[in-house]
Short mmCIF file of C-alpha atoms in Angstrom, two decimals:
data_model
loop_
_atom_site.label_atom_id
_atom_site.label_comp_id
_atom_site.label_asym_id
_atom_site.label_seq_id
_atom_site.Cartn_x
_atom_site.Cartn_y
_atom_site.Cartn_z
CA THR O 750 72.90 -50.78 29.40
CA ALA O 751 71.48 -51.94 26.08
CA ILE O 752 71.48 -48.44 24.62
CA ALA O 753 75.07 -47.80 25.67
CA LEU O 754 76.23 -51.06 24.15
CA GLU O 755 74.50 -50.40 20.86
CA SER O 756 76.18 -47.02 20.50
CA VAL O 757 79.77 -48.16 21.09
CA SER O 758 82.36 -47.18 18.56
CA SER O 759 83.88 -49.78 16.28
CA ALA O 760 87.15 -49.54 18.24
CA SER O 761 85.46 -50.81 21.41
CA LEU O 762 83.18 -53.32 19.68
CA PRO O 763 85.24 -56.42 20.60
CA GLN O 764 85.04 -55.43 24.26
CA ALA O 765 81.25 -55.09 24.00
CA LEU O 766 80.96 -58.45 22.29
CA TYR O 767 83.02 -60.31 24.85
CA GLY O 768 81.88 -58.42 27.98
CA LEU O 769 78.29 -59.60 27.95
CA GLN O 770 77.02 -63.17 27.94
CA ALA O 771 73.57 -64.68 28.33
CA LEU O 772 72.28 -67.80 29.98
CA ALA O 773 68.68 -68.71 29.27
CA VAL O 774 66.32 -71.43 30.38
CA LEU O 775 63.72 -72.07 27.70
CA GLN O 776 60.65 -74.04 28.74
CA PHE O 777 58.06 -75.16 26.22
CA ASP O 778 54.63 -76.51 26.97
CA GLY O 779 51.34 -77.63 25.53
CA CYS O 780 52.46 -78.94 22.17
CA GLU O 781 50.54 -82.14 21.56
CA ALA O 782 49.51 -83.61 18.24
CA ASN O 783 45.91 -84.25 17.38
CA GLY O 784 45.08 -87.84 18.32
CA GLU O 785 48.57 -88.55 19.63
CA PRO O 786 48.61 -91.63 21.88
CA ALA O 787 50.11 -91.14 25.33
CA SER O 788 52.89 -93.60 24.52
CA ASP O 789 54.15 -91.37 21.68
CA ARG O 790 54.22 -88.13 23.69
CA HIS O 791 57.67 -88.70 25.13
CA GLU O 792 59.22 -89.27 21.70
CA ALA O 793 57.34 -86.28 20.30
CA ARG O 794 58.75 -84.09 23.08
CA ARG O 795 62.27 -85.28 22.26
CA GLU O 796 61.75 -84.40 18.59
CA GLN O 797 60.39 -80.97 19.54
CA LYS O 798 63.39 -80.37 21.78
CA ARG O 799 65.78 -81.35 18.97
CA LEU O 800 64.03 -78.92 16.63
CA ILE O 801 64.21 -76.12 19.21
CA ALA O 802 67.93 -76.77 19.80
CA MET O 803 68.60 -76.74 16.07
CA VAL O 804 66.66 -73.49 15.59
CA CYS O 805 68.55 -71.90 18.50
CA SER O 806 71.87 -72.74 16.86
CA LEU O 807 70.58 -71.45 13.52
CA PHE O 808 69.31 -68.08 14.80
CA VAL O 809 71.88 -67.43 17.54
CA GLY O 810 74.92 -68.94 15.88
CA ALA O 811 77.24 -71.88 16.21
CA GLU O 812 78.73 -70.43 19.41
CA CYS O 813 75.42 -71.00 21.20
CA ILE O 814 75.72 -73.93 23.61
CA VAL O 815 72.44 -75.78 24.04
CA GLY O 816 71.96 -77.88 27.16
CA ASP O 817 69.38 -80.57 27.85
CA MET O 818 67.72 -79.90 31.22
CA ASP O 819 64.64 -82.13 31.24
CA GLU O 820 61.76 -83.19 29.01
CA ASP O 821 60.37 -79.71 28.40
CA ARG O 822 63.32 -77.43 29.19
CA ILE O 823 66.64 -76.55 27.58
CA SER O 824 69.37 -74.12 28.49
CA LEU O 825 71.16 -71.76 26.13
CA PHE O 826 74.52 -70.16 26.76
CA LEU O 827 75.48 -67.31 24.45
CA PRO O 828 79.13 -66.35 24.94
CA ARG O 829 78.80 -63.03 23.07
CA VAL O 830 75.83 -60.71 23.35
CA LEU O 831 75.86 -57.20 21.92
CA SER O 832 72.78 -55.92 23.75
CA LEU O 833 69.55 -56.92 25.44
CA VAL O 834 67.68 -55.59 22.42
CA LYS O 835 69.57 -57.88 20.01
CA LEU O 836 69.19 -60.80 22.40
CA ARG O 837 65.43 -60.23 22.63
CA GLN O 838 65.19 -60.12 18.83
CA GLN O 839 67.06 -63.44 18.56
CA ILE O 840 64.79 -65.09 21.14
CA ASP O 841 61.67 -63.74 19.42
CA LYS O 842 62.89 -65.17 16.08
CA ILE O 843 63.51 -68.57 17.66
CA LEU O 844 60.04 -68.71 19.24
CA SER O 845 58.32 -67.54 16.07
CA PHE O 846 60.14 -70.00 13.81
CA VAL O 847 59.52 -72.98 16.11
CA ARG O 848 55.84 -72.06 16.43
CA LYS O 849 55.47 -71.91 12.65
CA ALA O 850 57.40 -75.15 12.12
CA LEU O 851 55.18 -77.04 14.56
CA ALA O 852 51.86 -75.37 13.67
CA ARG O 853 50.74 -77.90 11.07
CA THR O 854 51.35 -80.96 13.23
CA TYR O 855 50.45 -79.61 16.64
CA THR O 856 47.21 -77.70 16.18
CA GLN O 857 45.11 -78.87 19.12
CA HIS O 858 47.41 -77.42 21.81
CA PRO O 859 49.85 -74.94 20.28
CA ILE O 860 53.27 -74.61 21.83
CA ARG O 861 53.84 -71.93 24.45
CA PHE O 862 57.20 -70.71 25.74
CA VAL O 863 58.57 -69.30 28.95
CA CYS O 864 62.14 -68.09 28.74
CA ALA O 865 64.14 -66.91 31.77
CA VAL O 866 67.25 -64.96 30.81
CA VAL O 867 70.22 -63.55 32.67
CA CYS O 868 72.38 -61.27 30.52
CA ASP O 869 75.48 -59.95 32.22
CA SER O 870 79.20 -60.48 32.47
CA LEU O 871 79.04 -64.11 33.56
CA THR O 872 82.75 -64.67 34.07
CA GLY O 873 83.15 -66.55 37.36
CA ALA O 874 79.39 -66.96 37.77
CA ASP O 875 77.79 -69.82 39.64
CA TYR O 876 76.06 -71.40 36.65
CA GLU O 877 74.25 -73.96 38.77
CA ALA O 878 72.61 -71.15 40.75
CA LEU O 879 71.80 -69.21 37.59
CA LEU O 880 70.17 -72.25 35.98
CA ALA O 881 68.26 -73.06 39.19
CA GLN O 882 66.92 -69.50 39.28
CA GLY O 883 65.97 -69.77 35.61
CA GLU O 884 64.01 -72.94 36.37
CA LYS O 885 62.22 -71.17 39.25
CA VAL O 886 61.34 -68.25 37.00
CA CYS O 887 59.95 -70.61 34.35
CA LEU O 888 57.88 -72.45 36.94
CA ALA O 889 56.53 -69.19 38.33
CA TRP O 890 55.36 -68.12 34.86
CA GLN O 891 54.32 -71.48 33.42
CA ASP O 892 50.57 -70.78 33.71
CA SER O 893 50.78 -67.54 31.75
CA PRO O 894 48.45 -67.63 28.74
CA ASP O 895 51.09 -66.09 26.47
CA ASP O 896 54.77 -66.57 25.74
CA GLU O 897 56.92 -64.89 28.35
CA ILE O 898 60.54 -63.74 28.31
CA ILE O 899 61.64 -62.76 31.79
CA TYR O 900 64.99 -61.22 32.64
CA TYR O 901 66.66 -61.71 36.00
CA THR O 902 70.04 -60.52 37.22
CA ARG O 903 73.13 -62.20 38.53
CA SER O 904 73.15 -59.82 41.52
CA GLN O 905 69.64 -61.02 42.50
CA ILE O 906 70.92 -64.59 42.68
CA GLU O 907 74.08 -63.65 44.57
CA SER O 908 72.20 -61.58 47.16
CA GLU O 909 69.77 -64.45 47.76
CA GLN O 910 72.70 -66.82 48.20
CA ARG O 911 74.35 -64.50 50.77
CA ILE O 912 71.10 -64.23 52.74
CA PHE O 913 70.60 -67.97 52.63
CA GLU O 914 74.18 -68.66 53.74
CA GLN O 915 73.77 -66.31 56.72
CA ASN O 916 70.51 -67.88 57.87
CA PRO O 917 68.88 -70.59 55.73
CA ALA O 918 65.63 -70.47 57.73
CA THR O 919 64.92 -66.79 56.95
CA ILE O 920 64.98 -66.82 53.17
CA THR O 921 61.69 -66.05 51.49
CA ARG O 922 61.17 -65.94 47.77
CA ALA O 923 59.59 -62.83 46.38
CA PRO O 924 57.54 -63.17 43.21
CA VAL O 925 59.70 -62.74 40.13
CA SER O 926 58.78 -59.75 38.02
#
């Protein structure tokens, strides 16, 4: 899909821009200052989250909607995505810039990211289900030693929902790959 979208003609470019959206859950972890008292950690996390949100808006654009999920997780909605390749480049830039910005202060435990992304036509999507799946993906990958960007699909979520609605006792969660 990404290759096809990148090779569209200029006449069909507006359709490509508006036909694909992305919803991401970005979880950050392990960023603690040297000698930081436990009482200051909560405020430090809030400052880190504000920085991450600002960087997301800077690198993705003013159309990016940043949501506050919990202490170490934000959501990003991008209403126009040209391709998965471009989206991946934007996410990589965000992670790199935040890591560099926090490197001098937070050297003992450098920040690590897990980002779960669904990139599809999200018109009429169940955003609550998409965000819940993104949280599950982040939790499944939170012990990874490196940054992770994991893509999941809207159809995966919808098929799980149909199975669950038919028989809630039979649903089993397969590992996310």
